[in-house]
Short mmCIF file of C-alpha atoms and ligand atoms in Angstrom, two decimals:
data_model
loop_
_atom_site.label_atom_id
_atom_site.label_comp_id
_atom_site.label_asym_id
_atom_site.label_seq_id
_atom_site.Cartn_x
_atom_site.Cartn_y
_atom_site.Cartn_z
CA MET A 20 24.32 -79.47 -37.31
CA ALA A 21 24.51 -76.53 -35.01
CA ARG A 22 25.46 -75.56 -31.28
CA ILE A 23 22.97 -73.55 -30.16
CA ASP A 24 23.13 -70.49 -27.97
CA LEU A 25 19.89 -69.34 -26.17
CA ASP A 26 20.56 -65.79 -25.15
CA HIS A 27 18.54 -64.32 -22.38
CA ILE A 28 14.88 -65.42 -24.11
CA ARG A 29 11.85 -63.91 -22.50
CA HIS A 30 8.35 -64.33 -24.24
CA THR A 31 4.91 -63.15 -23.51
CA TYR A 32 2.09 -63.82 -25.91
CA THR A 33 0.57 -60.64 -24.72
CA ALA A 34 0.71 -56.85 -26.09
CA SER A 35 1.56 -55.31 -22.75
CA PRO A 36 3.05 -57.06 -19.97
CA LYS A 37 2.74 -56.40 -16.38
CA SER A 38 4.25 -58.42 -14.55
CA GLU A 39 6.01 -62.56 -14.49
CA ALA A 40 2.96 -64.17 -14.88
CA ASP A 41 2.19 -62.30 -18.31
CA TYR A 42 5.66 -64.38 -19.59
CA ALA A 43 4.73 -67.64 -21.12
CA LEU A 44 8.79 -68.09 -20.74
CA LYS A 45 10.44 -66.47 -18.89
CA GLU A 46 14.12 -66.55 -18.29
CA VAL A 47 15.73 -69.00 -20.79
CA ASP A 48 19.64 -68.38 -21.00
CA HIS A 49 21.02 -71.52 -21.86
CA SER A 50 23.10 -73.45 -24.58
CA TRP A 51 22.41 -76.64 -26.52
CA HIS A 52 24.91 -78.39 -27.64
CA ASP A 53 25.95 -80.17 -30.90
CA GLY A 54 25.07 -83.23 -32.05
CA GLY A 55 23.63 -83.20 -28.32
CA ALA A 56 20.26 -85.19 -27.78
CA TYR A 57 17.63 -83.15 -25.29
CA ALA A 58 14.67 -83.58 -24.11
CA LEU A 59 12.34 -81.16 -22.82
CA LEU A 60 10.38 -81.95 -20.63
CA GLY A 61 7.40 -80.54 -18.38
CA PRO A 62 3.47 -80.47 -17.44
CA SER A 63 1.39 -79.42 -20.13
CA GLY A 64 1.13 -75.92 -20.09
CA CYS A 65 4.49 -75.07 -19.38
CA GLY A 66 6.14 -73.24 -22.01
CA LYS A 67 7.50 -76.74 -23.86
CA THR A 68 6.20 -75.46 -27.42
CA THR A 69 6.82 -71.64 -27.09
CA LEU A 70 10.50 -72.59 -26.27
CA LEU A 71 10.57 -75.23 -29.29
CA ASN A 72 8.78 -72.68 -31.94
CA ILE A 73 11.40 -69.88 -30.65
CA ILE A 74 14.21 -72.43 -31.62
CA SER A 75 12.60 -73.22 -34.85
CA GLY A 76 11.94 -69.36 -36.35
CA LEU A 77 7.90 -70.15 -35.82
CA VAL A 78 7.75 -67.67 -32.77
CA THR A 79 10.02 -64.65 -32.16
CA ALA A 80 11.11 -64.25 -28.75
CA SER A 81 9.47 -60.96 -27.02
CA GLU A 82 13.57 -60.39 -26.27
CA GLY A 83 16.91 -61.86 -26.38
CA ARG A 84 18.54 -63.54 -29.29
CA ILE A 85 18.63 -67.12 -31.02
CA LEU A 86 21.98 -68.55 -32.12
CA PHE A 87 23.40 -71.03 -34.26
CA ASP A 88 26.97 -71.48 -34.29
CA GLY A 89 27.91 -68.10 -33.21
CA LYS A 90 25.55 -66.57 -35.45
CA ASP A 91 22.43 -64.39 -34.71
CA VAL A 92 19.23 -66.09 -36.47
CA THR A 93 16.82 -63.89 -34.33
CA ARG A 94 15.10 -62.74 -37.13
CA LEU A 95 15.64 -66.01 -39.61
CA SER A 96 12.55 -68.07 -40.76
CA PRO A 97 12.59 -71.38 -39.91
CA GLN A 98 14.22 -71.94 -43.79
CA GLU A 99 16.83 -69.84 -42.72
CA ARG A 100 17.69 -71.33 -39.96
CA ASN A 101 17.27 -75.30 -41.71
CA ILE A 102 15.29 -76.26 -39.06
CA ALA A 103 13.17 -79.32 -39.05
CA GLN A 104 9.83 -79.94 -37.23
CA VAL A 105 8.17 -82.54 -36.30
CA PHE A 106 4.49 -81.49 -34.43
CA GLN A 107 2.56 -83.44 -32.58
CA PHE A 108 -0.34 -83.43 -35.59
CA PRO A 109 0.74 -84.72 -39.03
CA VAL A 110 1.75 -82.37 -41.80
CA ILE A 111 1.68 -83.87 -44.54
CA TYR A 112 0.58 -83.59 -48.82
CA ASP A 113 -2.28 -85.68 -48.54
CA THR A 114 -2.60 -86.05 -52.64
CA MET A 115 0.98 -87.13 -52.75
CA THR A 116 2.62 -90.86 -52.24
CA VAL A 117 3.87 -91.18 -49.04
CA PHE A 118 7.36 -91.88 -51.34
CA ASP A 119 6.62 -88.55 -52.76
CA ASN A 120 5.35 -87.15 -48.72
CA LEU A 121 9.56 -88.12 -48.35
CA ALA A 122 10.89 -87.26 -51.27
CA PHE A 123 9.86 -84.14 -50.98
CA PRO A 124 12.39 -81.96 -49.22
CA LEU A 125 15.47 -84.06 -50.23
CA ARG A 126 13.76 -82.98 -53.95
CA ASN A 127 13.79 -79.34 -52.92
CA ARG A 128 17.35 -79.28 -51.83
CA THR A 129 17.70 -80.63 -55.61
CA MET A 130 18.98 -84.00 -54.39
CA PRO A 131 20.13 -86.37 -57.24
CA GLU A 132 17.27 -89.07 -57.74
CA ALA A 133 19.07 -92.24 -57.47
CA ASP A 134 19.99 -90.46 -53.35
CA VAL A 135 16.17 -89.76 -52.90
CA LYS A 136 15.26 -92.74 -53.29
CA ARG A 137 18.32 -94.60 -50.96
CA ARG A 138 17.45 -92.21 -48.16
CA VAL A 139 13.59 -92.11 -48.92
CA ASP A 140 13.83 -95.99 -48.80
CA GLU A 141 15.64 -96.32 -45.28
CA ILE A 142 13.43 -94.17 -43.95
CA LEU A 143 9.90 -95.95 -44.63
CA ALA A 144 11.69 -98.97 -43.89
CA MET A 145 12.20 -96.96 -40.47
CA ILE A 146 8.42 -96.32 -39.98
CA ASP A 147 7.37 -99.65 -41.10
CA LEU A 148 6.26 -98.11 -43.97
CA GLY A 149 7.90 -99.71 -46.83
CA ASP A 150 4.34 -101.35 -48.89
CA ARG A 151 2.46 -98.38 -48.06
CA ALA A 152 5.06 -96.25 -50.64
CA HIS A 153 2.86 -95.91 -53.22
CA ARG A 154 0.05 -95.16 -51.79
CA LYS A 155 -2.10 -91.62 -51.60
CA ALA A 156 -1.18 -89.97 -47.86
CA ARG A 157 -5.12 -89.38 -47.92
CA GLY A 158 -6.06 -93.34 -47.53
CA LEU A 159 -3.72 -93.43 -43.94
CA THR A 160 -4.21 -93.92 -41.13
CA ALA A 161 -4.09 -90.86 -38.06
CA ASP A 162 -0.27 -92.50 -37.05
CA GLN A 163 1.01 -93.49 -40.75
CA LYS A 164 0.49 -90.44 -41.82
CA GLN A 165 2.34 -89.16 -38.29
CA LYS A 166 4.99 -92.00 -38.93
CA ILE A 167 5.40 -90.24 -42.56
CA SER A 168 5.56 -86.18 -40.43
CA LEU A 169 8.29 -88.34 -38.30
CA GLY A 170 9.20 -89.41 -41.72
CA ARG A 171 9.98 -86.01 -43.38
CA GLY A 172 11.66 -85.06 -40.23
CA LEU A 173 15.00 -87.05 -40.30
CA VAL A 174 14.78 -88.27 -44.08
CA ARG A 175 17.43 -85.05 -44.53
CA SER A 176 20.71 -85.38 -43.21
CA ASP A 177 22.22 -81.74 -43.60
CA VAL A 178 19.91 -80.14 -41.61
CA ALA A 179 21.48 -77.75 -38.48
CA ALA A 180 18.57 -79.26 -35.55
CA ILE A 181 15.68 -81.74 -35.68
CA LEU A 182 13.18 -80.23 -33.61
CA PHE A 183 10.04 -82.85 -32.62
CA ASP A 184 7.06 -81.25 -30.12
CA GLU A 185 4.97 -84.53 -29.27
CA PRO A 186 5.82 -86.73 -31.89
CA LEU A 187 4.34 -89.38 -31.05
CA THR A 188 1.16 -88.87 -28.61
CA VAL A 189 -1.18 -90.83 -31.67
CA ILE A 190 0.61 -93.80 -32.47
CA ASP A 191 -0.01 -96.30 -31.03
CA PRO A 192 1.96 -97.28 -27.07
CA HIS A 193 4.02 -100.66 -29.08
CA MET A 194 5.33 -98.13 -31.90
CA LYS A 195 5.87 -95.67 -29.81
CA TRP A 196 8.55 -97.62 -28.21
CA MET A 197 10.33 -99.20 -31.70
CA LEU A 198 10.29 -95.33 -32.81
CA ARG A 199 11.69 -93.84 -29.87
CA THR A 200 14.15 -96.48 -29.71
CA GLN A 201 15.44 -95.58 -33.63
CA LEU A 202 15.17 -92.43 -32.65
CA LYS A 203 17.80 -92.75 -30.41
CA GLN A 204 19.83 -95.54 -32.79
CA LEU A 205 19.89 -92.76 -35.83
CA HIS A 206 20.99 -90.07 -33.11
CA ARG A 207 23.42 -92.36 -32.21
CA GLN A 208 24.43 -92.93 -35.93
CA PHE A 209 24.11 -89.37 -37.47
CA GLY A 210 24.43 -86.95 -34.36
CA HIS A 211 21.71 -84.35 -35.20
CA THR A 212 21.01 -81.73 -31.90
CA MET A 213 17.85 -83.06 -31.43
CA VAL A 214 16.06 -81.57 -29.08
CA TYR A 215 12.44 -83.79 -28.52
CA VAL A 216 9.51 -82.12 -26.46
CA THR A 217 7.23 -83.98 -23.89
CA HIS A 218 5.17 -84.82 -21.06
CA ASP A 219 6.26 -87.76 -20.66
CA GLN A 220 9.20 -88.42 -18.71
CA THR A 221 9.36 -92.03 -19.71
CA GLU A 222 9.94 -90.77 -23.36
CA ALA A 223 12.73 -88.58 -21.73
CA LEU A 224 14.12 -90.35 -20.02
CA THR A 225 14.80 -93.17 -22.69
CA PHE A 226 15.31 -90.84 -25.23
CA ALA A 227 17.33 -87.73 -24.13
CA ASP A 228 20.83 -88.30 -22.16
CA THR A 229 20.10 -84.30 -21.05
CA VAL A 230 16.95 -83.57 -20.34
CA VAL A 231 15.62 -80.13 -19.15
CA VAL A 232 12.65 -80.32 -16.68
CA MET A 233 10.23 -77.12 -17.00
CA TYR A 234 8.10 -75.82 -14.73
CA ASP A 235 5.74 -72.68 -15.27
CA GLY A 236 7.94 -70.76 -18.18
CA GLU A 237 10.86 -72.09 -16.78
CA ILE A 238 13.88 -74.30 -16.90
CA VAL A 239 14.55 -75.69 -13.40
CA GLN A 240 16.85 -78.12 -13.82
CA ILE A 241 19.72 -79.82 -16.33
CA GLY A 242 21.10 -83.04 -16.58
CA THR A 243 21.04 -86.37 -17.32
CA PRO A 244 18.52 -88.86 -15.80
CA GLU A 245 20.41 -89.83 -12.79
CA GLU A 246 21.57 -86.85 -11.68
CA LEU A 247 17.63 -85.25 -12.02
CA PHE A 248 16.68 -89.16 -9.73
CA ALA A 249 19.75 -87.99 -7.01
CA ARG A 250 19.34 -84.85 -7.19
CA PRO A 251 16.20 -82.75 -8.00
CA LYS A 252 16.99 -79.09 -7.89
CA HIS A 253 13.51 -78.13 -7.23
CA THR A 254 11.26 -80.03 -5.58
CA PHE A 255 8.88 -79.95 -8.77
CA VAL A 256 11.10 -82.44 -10.32
CA GLY A 257 11.28 -84.09 -7.50
CA TYR A 258 7.49 -85.00 -7.63
CA PHE A 259 7.30 -84.55 -11.61
CA ILE A 260 9.77 -87.51 -12.07
CA GLY A 261 10.30 -90.73 -10.59
CA SER A 262 7.13 -93.17 -9.78
CA PRO A 263 5.96 -92.47 -7.45
CA GLY A 264 7.72 -89.36 -6.75
CA MET A 265 9.99 -87.93 -4.47
CA ASN A 266 8.25 -87.49 -0.80
CA VAL A 267 8.75 -83.55 0.35
CA VAL A 268 7.76 -83.28 4.03
CA PRO A 269 8.05 -80.20 5.88
CA VAL A 270 11.20 -79.75 8.52
CA THR A 271 13.21 -77.61 10.70
CA LEU A 272 16.20 -77.52 10.42
CA ASP A 273 19.16 -77.54 13.63
CA GLY A 274 22.71 -78.86 12.83
CA GLY A 275 22.65 -81.89 11.28
CA THR A 276 19.90 -83.29 12.61
CA ALA A 277 16.26 -82.64 11.10
CA HIS A 278 12.50 -81.94 13.33
CA VAL A 279 9.92 -83.28 11.60
CA ASP A 280 6.64 -84.08 14.08
CA GLY A 281 8.96 -83.94 17.30
CA GLU A 282 11.33 -86.65 15.50
CA ALA A 283 14.88 -86.10 15.02
CA ILE A 284 15.75 -86.79 10.82
CA ALA A 285 20.08 -87.36 11.01
CA LEU A 286 20.99 -85.44 8.10
CA PRO A 287 23.78 -86.78 5.90
CA ALA A 288 26.09 -83.52 6.62
CA PRO A 289 24.21 -79.88 7.91
CA PRO A 290 23.77 -77.72 5.00
CA ARG A 291 25.82 -74.14 3.58
CA GLU A 292 23.68 -71.87 5.11
CA ARG A 293 20.94 -71.54 7.49
CA PRO A 294 17.82 -70.43 5.37
CA GLN A 295 14.94 -67.75 6.64
CA ALA A 296 12.90 -69.22 4.48
CA LYS A 297 9.87 -72.61 4.47
CA THR A 298 12.81 -76.19 4.36
CA GLU A 299 11.87 -79.16 3.34
CA LEU A 300 12.74 -82.06 3.19
CA GLY A 301 12.89 -84.47 0.26
CA VAL A 302 13.29 -88.13 -0.01
CA ARG A 303 12.82 -90.51 -2.73
CA PRO A 304 10.65 -93.97 -1.90
CA GLU A 305 13.49 -95.96 -2.88
CA PHE A 306 15.29 -94.64 0.23
CA VAL A 307 12.49 -94.88 2.84
CA ARG A 308 12.75 -98.35 5.02
CA LEU A 309 9.99 -99.39 6.94
CA THR A 310 11.46 -100.79 9.82
CA ARG A 311 11.12 -102.11 13.15
CA ASP A 312 13.02 -99.38 15.19
CA GLY A 313 12.31 -95.73 13.59
CA MET A 314 10.36 -93.08 13.55
CA PRO A 315 6.11 -93.81 13.76
CA PHE A 316 4.55 -95.22 10.65
CA SER A 317 1.28 -96.11 9.74
CA ILE A 318 0.91 -97.92 6.47
CA ASP A 319 -2.64 -97.13 4.36
CA THR A 320 -2.44 -99.24 1.19
CA VAL A 321 0.14 -101.95 -0.27
CA GLU A 322 0.29 -101.98 -4.38
CA ASP A 323 2.44 -105.16 -5.25
CA LEU A 324 4.20 -104.62 -8.45
CA GLY A 325 5.44 -107.72 -9.13
CA ARG A 326 8.87 -106.97 -8.30
CA HIS A 327 8.65 -104.94 -5.62
CA ARG A 328 6.05 -103.22 -4.11
CA ILE A 329 4.40 -99.35 -2.92
CA VAL A 330 3.53 -99.01 0.42
CA ARG A 331 2.74 -95.63 1.01
CA GLY A 332 1.09 -94.22 4.56
CA HIS A 333 1.61 -90.99 7.06
CA LEU A 334 4.64 -90.12 9.50
CA GLY A 335 2.05 -87.94 11.63
CA ALA A 336 0.23 -85.88 9.39
CA HIS A 337 2.03 -86.21 6.13
CA ALA A 338 1.97 -88.94 3.67
CA ILE A 339 4.95 -90.72 3.13
CA ALA A 340 5.29 -93.73 -0.07
CA ALA A 341 8.37 -96.29 0.06
CA VAL A 342 9.51 -98.81 -2.63
CA VAL A 343 9.64 -102.07 -0.65
CA PRO A 344 11.63 -104.91 -2.46
CA GLU A 345 9.95 -108.03 -3.59
CA ASN A 346 12.89 -109.61 -1.65
CA GLU A 347 11.79 -107.64 1.44
CA THR A 348 8.94 -108.20 4.20
CA ILE A 349 7.10 -105.69 5.25
CA PRO A 350 7.37 -105.47 9.29
CA ALA A 351 3.96 -106.17 11.67
CA GLU A 352 4.55 -102.91 12.86
CA PRO A 353 6.19 -101.30 10.73
CA ARG A 354 8.20 -97.58 11.93
CA VAL A 355 10.29 -95.51 9.21
CA THR A 356 13.21 -94.35 8.66
CA PHE A 357 15.41 -92.64 5.17
CA ASP A 358 18.98 -93.36 4.23
CA PRO A 359 20.40 -90.71 4.31
CA ALA A 360 21.89 -91.03 1.47
CA GLY A 361 18.78 -89.98 -0.31
CA ILE A 362 17.68 -86.88 1.17
CA ASN A 363 17.74 -83.60 -0.09
CA LEU A 364 16.50 -80.39 1.93
CA TYR A 365 15.07 -77.87 0.13
CA ALA A 366 14.44 -74.10 0.85
CA ASP A 367 12.01 -72.33 -0.67
CA SER A 368 11.57 -75.07 -3.32
CA TRP A 369 15.68 -74.78 -4.27
CA ARG A 370 17.92 -78.11 -2.97
CA MET A 371 20.97 -76.91 0.16
CA GLU A 372 24.29 -77.34 -0.66
CA LEU A 373 25.30 -79.59 2.81
CA GLU A 374 28.14 -79.42 4.09
CA GLY A 375 32.00 -81.58 3.00
P1 LIG B 417 3.72 -76.84 -23.37
O1 LIG B 417 3.77 -76.79 -24.72
O2 LIG B 417 4.57 -76.54 -22.71
O3 LIG B 417 2.58 -77.00 -23.13
P2 LIG B 417 2.83 -73.92 -24.05
O4 LIG B 417 4.46 -73.07 -25.13
O5 LIG B 417 1.58 -74.37 -25.65
O6 LIG B 417 2.94 -74.79 -23.53
O7 LIG B 417 1.99 -72.76 -23.21
C1 LIG B 417 2.42 -71.61 -22.52
C2 LIG B 417 1.67 -71.15 -22.12
O8 LIG B 417 1.37 -69.45 -23.56
C3 LIG B 417 0.73 -71.16 -22.23
O9 LIG B 417 0.04 -70.47 -20.62
C4 LIG B 417 -0.35 -70.85 -22.93
O10 LIG B 417 -1.63 -71.36 -22.99
C5 LIG B 417 0.23 -69.61 -23.75
N1 LIG B 417 0.18 -69.83 -24.76
C6 LIG B 417 0.83 -70.30 -26.09
N2 LIG B 417 0.28 -70.45 -26.72
C7 LIG B 417 -0.25 -69.34 -26.83
C8 LIG B 417 -0.15 -67.88 -28.35
N3 LIG B 417 -0.45 -68.55 -29.66
N4 LIG B 417 -1.38 -67.23 -28.40
C9 LIG B 417 -1.58 -66.89 -26.49
N5 LIG B 417 -1.07 -67.70 -25.49
C10 LIG B 417 -0.89 -68.40 -25.92
MG1 LIG B 418 2.66 -77.88 -26.61
#
C-alpha cells in the first residue's frame, strides 16, 4: 500500500488554456494517507474522474507531480504504478469464465495455482457469484458483469491502491448496500489505500473515513462525515451534504449579531474578521427550531418521514427548512429560531472563523 502525494496538480483538456475556466482540475495539492479509505464526492462534471485517472496514470496531469511513497510516478503507466481500478461500467473478458476473469490478474503475477484458487473463491463468495464460477462471462447480466469487474479490482492484495469510479451505478439497490458494506470490511481487514468516487453522499459517508468534496474542479473540503456536517467549509458542502441541505440566508454582521430582514440573530461569537464580502449565515435544518417566539415564519409544506418531519417555509423572502422530531409538536402559529450551536457564517461562500 502506498501514501499518495498530489503535488500542485492542475489539468486541462484544452491545448492552449486561456483562463481558469479551461481547467478541469484547478489546483490539487493533497496527500492520501497509506491505508486510508477516501471518498471523492461531488456533482457530475466537477473533475472526480479526471483526478482519479491522474492518480492511476490513465491521464497525465498538465502540471504538477504524483508521488507514491515519496517516489515520483508522474510519467509511469497504471501497470507500473501497480494500481487496481474499477470503472463505472464492466471491463471484463467476455469469452473467459467468471473464475478465469478473477484469476487473470493473479496468474499474471505468477501466483501459485492453489493460492489463486483460494483467493478467487474468497472473492466469488463476496460478490455472490460462486455458483456461476465456471460460466462464461458473456451470458451474465450487466450487474453480474460489474460484480466481476469489482472482484477483479479487489483480487490482488499487493496493489499500491484500489481506485473505484462510481462502481455501483449499474448494481441494484439492495446489492449496492451489501457490496458497500463488504468494501468497508475489506478495507478494515486488508488496509488498502482506497479511493472511491461517487456523486452520492450516502455512498460516500458510509464508505469513507475521509470525504473529499469537489466542486467545479476544486477540492472544497476534506473531512470526516461529522466535520462536513457540523462545519461545512464552503456553502456548497452545506447544500450538497445533508438532506435537506443547509439553509443559507444573506445577512449583515454587527459584532456578535447577524441581521436578516430587520431581524436580529445572536451569534455564538463575533467573527474574527470583518470581511468586505457577501456575508451569509448557514444553519442546517436540524438546528432550526419552530417556537412560539422568535422570528416570523410561514409554513409552506410539511413532509412526514416517520421519525421526523421536514417543514419548509419562509423567513421573509428566504426559504428555510426545519427538521422537527416526531415527538415535538409544531406550534399553531410558529416562529423560528436558530440554535447557536448550529450557526456557521460565510464570507463569499467560505466559512468564517468566530472568536474564542
Ligand atoms: P466527473 O467525473 O466529476 O463527472 P470529469 O472528471 O469526468 O468529472 O470531468 C470534468 C470536466 O472535464 C468536465 O467539464 C468534462 O466535460 C471535462 N472532460 C472530462 N474528460 C474529458 C476529455 N477526455 N476531453 C475533454 N474534456 C473532458
Ligand atoms: Mg466521472
